[in-house]
Structure formats: C-alpha cells, structure tokens
C-alpha cells in the first residue's frame, strides 16, 4: 500500500514539475518503487494462492496486468486529448492509485494465507485416500 501512496505523490508532483532535476528525481523514485511493488504483488499473490490453483491465480494476475497496460495509457491519452496537455493527464493516474488503495486496505493476508493452506491440505487429503 505504501507504494501506491508514493505513486500518488509522484503523479501529483509530476503535474508540478518544471525542472529537469525534479523530473530525474521523480524518475529515480519510480525506479525505486516499481521493482519493490511488482515483487511484493507477485509474492502476495503466491502466498494467497492454493498450490493446486496457482496457475489460475497467476493467470488472472497476468490478465489484469495486461488489462491495466491498456486501460492506463488509454485513460492518460483521453485526458491529454480532453485537456490539451499531458500535464493534467498525469493527474488522471492518481485515480488508479487511489482506487487501488481502498481494496488493498481490506485484504487480510493472514486469512488469505490460511485459506490457501486449508485448500492445499484438503487437496492433499483427498488425493491420499
């Protein structure tokens, strides 16, 4: 969730950037946050996925990743076309980060992990018989 909050700050600051140094600093922040957020999201998916269904879970993860790679740039381009500048279009990205924070706050990782383990144990128990 921290990475989404940092992305809100980055995108908001991006609207106000006027110097090359600020731009490079923001690029540096994105580079730092991006790798960690991708690694953590995949780890979270793995922890909360039953082993027998990990292909399904990661398949959905991959589809959502592709979907976001289309929708994000599309919304950005639409906002840039409406406002006539990419500067206000940067703020359209904030919407995605804020919308991502709400459901993420409700995720109970321990419960998800427990349910995944119970599912794994049920599958192992049924195959042992």
Coordinates of N, CA and C in Angstrom, one line a residue:
X1 N 0.8 -1.2 0.0 CA 0.0 0.0 0.0 C 0.9 1.3 0.0
X2 N 2.0 1.2 0.7 CA 2.9 2.3 0.7 C 3.4 2.7 -0.7
X3 N 3.6 1.7 -1.6 CA 4.0 2.0 -3.0 C 2.9 2.8 -3.7
X4 N 1.6 2.5 -3.4 CA 0.5 3.2 -4.1 C 0.5 4.6 -3.6
X5 N 0.7 4.8 -2.3 CA 0.7 6.2 -1.7 C 1.9 7.0 -2.3
X6 N 3.0 6.3 -2.4 CA 4.2 7.0 -3.1 C 3.9 7.4 -4.5
X7 N 3.2 6.5 -5.2 CA 2.8 6.8 -6.6 C 1.8 7.9 -6.7
X8 N 1.0 8.1 -5.7 CA 0.1 9.2 -5.7 C 0.9 10.5 -5.6
X9 N 1.9 10.5 -4.7 CA 2.8 11.6 -4.5 C 3.6 11.9 -5.8
X10 N 4.1 10.9 -6.4 CA 4.9 11.0 -7.6 C 4.0 11.6 -8.7
X11 N 2.8 11.1 -9.0 CA 2.0 11.6 -10.0 C 1.5 13.0 -9.8
X12 N 1.2 13.3 -8.5 CA 0.8 14.7 -8.2 C 2.0 15.6 -8.4
X13 N 3.1 15.2 -7.9 CA 4.3 16.1 -8.1 C 4.6 16.2 -9.6
X14 N 4.4 15.2 -10.3 CA 4.7 15.2 -11.8 C 3.9 16.3 -12.5
X15 N 2.7 16.6 -11.9 CA 1.9 17.7 -12.5 C 2.6 19.1 -12.4
X16 N 3.4 19.2 -11.3 CA 4.0 20.5 -10.9 C 5.5 20.6 -11.4
X17 N 6.0 19.5 -11.9 CA 7.5 19.5 -12.3 C 7.8 20.5 -13.4
X18 N 8.8 21.3 -13.1 CA 9.2 22.3 -14.1 C 10.7 22.3 -14.4
X19 N 11.5 21.5 -13.7 CA 12.9 21.5 -13.9 C 13.3 20.0 -14.3
X20 N 14.4 19.9 -15.0 CA 15.0 18.6 -15.4 C 15.4 17.8 -14.1
X21 N 15.9 18.5 -13.1 CA 16.4 17.9 -11.9 C 15.2 17.2 -11.2
X22 N 14.1 17.9 -11.1 CA 12.9 17.4 -10.5 C 12.4 16.1 -11.3
X23 N 12.4 16.2 -12.6 CA 12.0 15.1 -13.4 C 12.9 13.9 -13.2
X24 N 14.2 14.1 -13.1 CA 15.1 13.0 -12.9 C 14.9 12.4 -11.5
X25 N 14.6 13.3 -10.5 CA 14.3 12.8 -9.1 C 13.1 11.9 -9.1
X26 N 12.0 12.4 -9.8 CA 10.8 11.6 -9.9 C 11.0 10.3 -10.6
X27 N 11.8 10.3 -11.6 CA 12.2 9.0 -12.3 C 12.9 8.1 -11.4
X28 N 13.8 8.6 -10.6 CA 14.5 7.8 -9.6 C 13.5 7.2 -8.6
X29 N 12.6 8.0 -8.1 CA 11.6 7.5 -7.2 C 10.7 6.3 -7.8
X30 N 10.3 6.5 -9.1 CA 9.6 5.5 -9.8 C 10.4 4.2 -9.9
X31 N 11.7 4.4 -10.2 CA 12.6 3.2 -10.3 C 12.7 2.4 -9.0
X32 N 12.7 3.2 -7.9 CA 12.9 2.5 -6.6 C 11.6 1.8 -6.2
X33 N 10.4 2.5 -6.4 CA 9.2 1.9 -6.0 C 8.7 0.8 -6.9
X34 N 9.0 0.9 -8.2 CA 8.4 -0.1 -9.2 C 8.9 -1.5 -8.9
X35 N 10.1 -1.7 -8.8 CA 10.6 -3.0 -8.6 C 10.1 -3.7 -7.3
X36 N 10.1 -2.9 -6.2 CA 9.5 -3.5 -5.0 C 8.1 -3.8 -5.0
X37 N 7.3 -2.9 -5.7 CA 5.9 -3.1 -5.7 C 5.5 -4.3 -6.6
X38 N 6.2 -4.5 -7.7 CA 6.0 -5.7 -8.5 C 6.4 -7.0 -7.8
X39 N 7.5 -7.0 -7.1 CA 7.9 -8.2 -6.4 C 7.0 -8.5 -5.3
X40 N 6.5 -7.5 -4.6 CA 5.6 -7.7 -3.4 C 4.2 -8.2 -3.9
X41 N 3.8 -7.6 -5.0 CA 2.4 -8.0 -5.5 C 2.5 -9.5 -6.0
X42 N 3.5 -9.9 -6.6 CA 3.6 -11.3 -7.0 C 3.8 -12.2 -5.8
X43 N 4.6 -11.8 -4.8 CA 4.7 -12.6 -3.6 C 3.4 -12.7 -2.9
X44 N 2.6 -11.6 -2.8 CA 1.3 -11.6 -2.2 C 0.4 -12.6 -2.9
X45 N 0.4 -12.6 -4.2 CA -0.4 -13.5 -5.0 C 0.0 -14.9 -4.7
X46 N 1.3 -15.2 -4.6 CA 1.8 -16.6 -4.3 C 1.4 -17.0 -2.9
X47 N 1.5 -16.2 -1.9 CA 1.1 -16.5 -0.6 C -0.3 -16.8 -0.4
X48 N -1.2 -16.1 -1.2 CA -2.6 -16.3 -1.0 C -3.2 -17.2 -2.0
X49 N -2.4 -17.9 -2.8 CA -2.9 -18.9 -3.8 C -2.7 -20.3 -3.3
X50 N -3.7 -21.1 -3.4 CA -3.5 -22.5 -3.1 C -2.6 -23.1 -4.2
X51 N -1.7 -24.0 -3.8 CA -0.7 -24.5 -4.8 C -1.4 -25.2 -6.0
X52 N -2.5 -25.9 -5.8 CA -3.2 -26.5 -6.8 C -3.9 -25.6 -7.8
X53 N -4.1 -24.4 -7.4 CA -4.8 -23.4 -8.2 C -3.9 -22.2 -8.5
X54 N -2.6 -22.3 -8.3 CA -1.7 -21.2 -8.5 C -1.7 -20.7 -10.0
X55 N -1.8 -21.7 -10.9 CA -1.9 -21.3 -12.3 C -3.1 -20.4 -12.6
X56 N -4.2 -20.7 -12.0 CA -5.4 -19.9 -12.2 C -5.2 -18.5 -11.6
X57 N -4.7 -18.5 -10.4 CA -4.5 -17.2 -9.7 C -3.5 -16.3 -10.5
X58 N -2.4 -16.9 -10.9 CA -1.4 -16.1 -11.7 C -1.9 -15.8 -13.1
X59 N -2.7 -16.7 -13.6 CA -3.3 -16.4 -14.9 C -4.2 -15.1 -14.8
X60 N -5.0 -15.1 -13.8 CA -5.9 -13.9 -13.5 C -5.0 -12.6 -13.3
X61 N -3.9 -12.8 -12.5 CA -3.0 -11.8 -12.2 C -2.4 -11.2 -13.6
X62 N -2.0 -12.1 -14.4 CA -1.4 -11.7 -15.7 C -2.4 -11.0 -16.6
X63 N -3.7 -11.5 -16.6 CA -4.7 -10.9 -17.4 C -5.0 -9.5 -16.9
X64 N -5.1 -9.3 -15.6 CA -5.3 -8.0 -15.0 C -4.1 -7.0 -15.3
X65 N -2.9 -7.6 -15.3 CA -1.7 -6.8 -15.7 C -1.8 -6.3 -17.1
X66 N -2.2 -7.2 -18.0 CA -2.4 -6.8 -19.4 C -3.5 -5.8 -19.6
X67 N -4.6 -6.0 -18.9 CA -5.7 -5.1 -18.9 C -5.3 -3.7 -18.5
X68 N -4.5 -3.6 -17.4 CA -4.1 -2.3 -16.9 C -3.1 -1.6 -17.8
X69 N -2.3 -2.5 -18.6 CA -1.4 -1.9 -19.6 C -2.1 -1.3 -20.7
X70 N -3.4 -1.6 -20.9 CA -4.2 -1.0 -22.0 C -5.0 0.2 -21.4
X71 N -5.7 0.0 -20.3 CA -6.6 1.0 -19.7 C -5.8 2.2 -19.2
X72 N -4.7 2.0 -18.6 CA -3.9 3.2 -18.0 C -3.5 4.2 -19.1
X73 N -2.8 3.7 -20.2 CA -2.4 4.6 -21.3 C -3.6 5.2 -22.0
X74 N -4.7 4.4 -22.1 CA -5.9 4.9 -22.8 C -6.5 6.0 -22.0
X75 N -6.6 5.9 -20.7 CA -7.2 7.0 -19.9 C -6.3 8.2 -19.9
X76 N -4.9 8.0 -19.9 CA -4.0 9.1 -20.0 C -4.1 9.8 -21.3
X77 N -4.2 9.1 -22.4 CA -4.4 9.7 -23.7 C -5.7 10.4 -23.8
X78 N -6.7 9.9 -23.3 CA -8.0 10.5 -23.3 C -8.0 11.8 -22.5
X79 N -7.4 11.8 -21.3 CA -7.3 13.0 -20.5 C -6.4 14.0 -21.2
X80 N -5.3 13.6 -21.9 CA -4.5 14.5 -22.6 C -5.2 15.2 -23.7
X81 N -6.0 14.4 -24.4 CA -6.8 14.9 -25.5 C -7.9 15.9 -25.0
X82 N -8.5 15.6 -23.9 CA -9.5 16.5 -23.4 C -8.9 17.8 -22.9
X83 N -7.8 17.7 -22.1 CA -7.2 18.9 -21.5 C -6.2 19.6 -22.4
X84 N -5.8 18.9 -23.5 CA -4.9 19.5 -24.5 C -3.4 19.5 -24.0
X85 N -3.1 18.8 -22.9 CA -1.8 18.7 -22.4 C -1.6 17.4 -21.6
X86 N -0.4 17.0 -21.6 CA -0.1 15.8 -20.8 C 0.0 16.1 -19.3
X87 N 0.2 17.3 -19.0 CA 0.4 17.7 -17.6 C -0.8 17.3 -16.7
X88 N -2.0 17.8 -17.1 CA -3.2 17.4 -16.3 C -3.5 15.9 -16.5
X89 N -3.1 15.3 -17.6 CA -3.3 13.9 -17.8 C -2.6 13.0 -16.7
X90 N -1.5 13.5 -16.3 CA -0.7 12.8 -15.2 C -1.6 12.6 -14.0
X91 N -2.4 13.6 -13.7 CA -3.3 13.5 -12.5 C -4.4 12.5 -12.7
X92 N -4.7 12.1 -13.9 CA -5.7 11.0 -14.2 C -5.1 9.7 -13.6
X93 N -3.8 9.6 -13.5 CA -3.2 8.3 -13.0 C -3.5 8.2 -11.5
X94 N -3.6 9.4 -10.8 CA -3.8 9.3 -9.4 C -5.1 8.5 -9.1
X95 N -6.1 8.7 -9.9 CA -7.3 7.9 -9.7 C -7.1 6.4 -9.6
X96 N -6.2 5.9 -10.4 CA -6.0 4.4 -10.4 C -5.3 4.1 -9.0
X97 N -4.4 4.9 -8.6 CA -3.7 4.6 -7.4 C -4.6 4.7 -6.2
X98 N -5.4 5.7 -6.1 CA -6.4 5.9 -5.0 C -7.4 4.7 -5.0
X99 N -7.9 4.4 -6.2 CA -8.8 3.3 -6.3 C -8.2 1.9 -5.9
X100 N -6.9 1.8 -6.1 CA -6.2 0.6 -5.7 C -6.0 0.5 -4.2
X101 N -5.9 1.6 -3.5 CA -5.6 1.7 -2.1 C -6.8 1.1 -1.3
X102 N -8.0 1.5 -1.7 CA -9.2 1.0 -0.9 C -9.3 -0.5 -0.8
X103 N -9.4 -1.2 -2.0 CA -9.5 -2.7 -1.8 C -8.3 -3.3 -1.1
X104 N -7.1 -2.7 -1.3 CA -5.9 -3.3 -0.7 C -5.9 -3.2 0.8
X105 N -6.5 -2.1 1.3 CA -6.6 -1.9 2.7 C -7.5 -3.0 3.4
X106 N -8.4 -3.6 2.6 CA -9.3 -4.6 3.1 C -8.8 -6.0 3.0
X107 N -7.6 -6.2 2.4 CA -7.1 -7.5 2.2 C -6.5 -8.0 3.5
X108 N -6.9 -9.2 3.9 CA -6.3 -9.8 5.1 C -5.4 -10.9 4.7
X109 N -4.1 -10.6 4.7 CA -3.1 -11.5 4.1 C -3.1 -12.8 5.0
X110 N -3.1 -12.7 6.3 CA -3.1 -13.9 7.1 C -4.3 -14.8 6.8
X111 N -5.4 -14.2 6.7 CA -6.6 -15.1 6.4 C -6.5 -15.7 5.0
X112 N -6.0 -14.9 4.1 CA -5.8 -15.5 2.7 C -4.8 -16.6 2.7
X113 N -3.7 -16.4 3.4 CA -2.7 -17.5 3.5 C -3.3 -18.7 4.2
X114 N -4.1 -18.5 5.3 CA -4.7 -19.6 6.0 C -5.6 -20.4 5.1
X115 N -6.5 -19.7 4.4 CA -7.4 -20.3 3.4 C -6.7 -21.1 2.3
X116 N -5.6 -20.5 1.8 CA -4.8 -21.2 0.8 C -4.2 -22.5 1.3
X117 N -3.7 -22.4 2.6 CA -3.2 -23.6 3.2 C -4.3 -24.7 3.4
X118 N -5.4 -24.2 3.9 CA -6.5 -25.2 4.1 C -6.9 -25.8 2.8
X119 N -7.0 -25.1 1.7 CA -7.3 -25.6 0.4 C -6.2 -26.7 0.0
X120 N -5.0 -26.3 0.2 CA -3.9 -27.2 -0.1 C -4.0 -28.5 0.7
X121 N -4.3 -28.4 2.0 CA -4.4 -29.6 2.8 C -5.6 -30.4 2.4
X122 N -6.7 -29.8 2.0 CA -7.9 -30.5 1.6 C -7.6 -31.3 0.3
X123 N -6.8 -30.7 -0.6 CA -6.5 -31.4 -1.9 C -5.5 -32.5 -1.6
X124 N -4.5 -32.3 -0.7 CA -3.6 -33.4 -0.3 C -4.3 -34.5 0.4
X125 N -5.3 -34.2 1.3 CA -6.0 -35.2 2.0 C -6.9 -36.0 1.1
X126 N -7.5 -35.4 0.1 CA -8.3 -36.1 -0.9 C -7.6 -37.0 -1.8
X127 N -6.3 -36.6 -2.1 CA -5.5 -37.4 -3.0 C -4.8 -38.6 -2.3
X128 N -4.7 -38.4 -1.0 CA -4.1 -39.5 -0.2 C -5.0 -40.7 0.0
X129 N -6.3 -40.5 -0.1 CA -7.3 -41.6 0.1 C -7.4 -42.4 -1.1

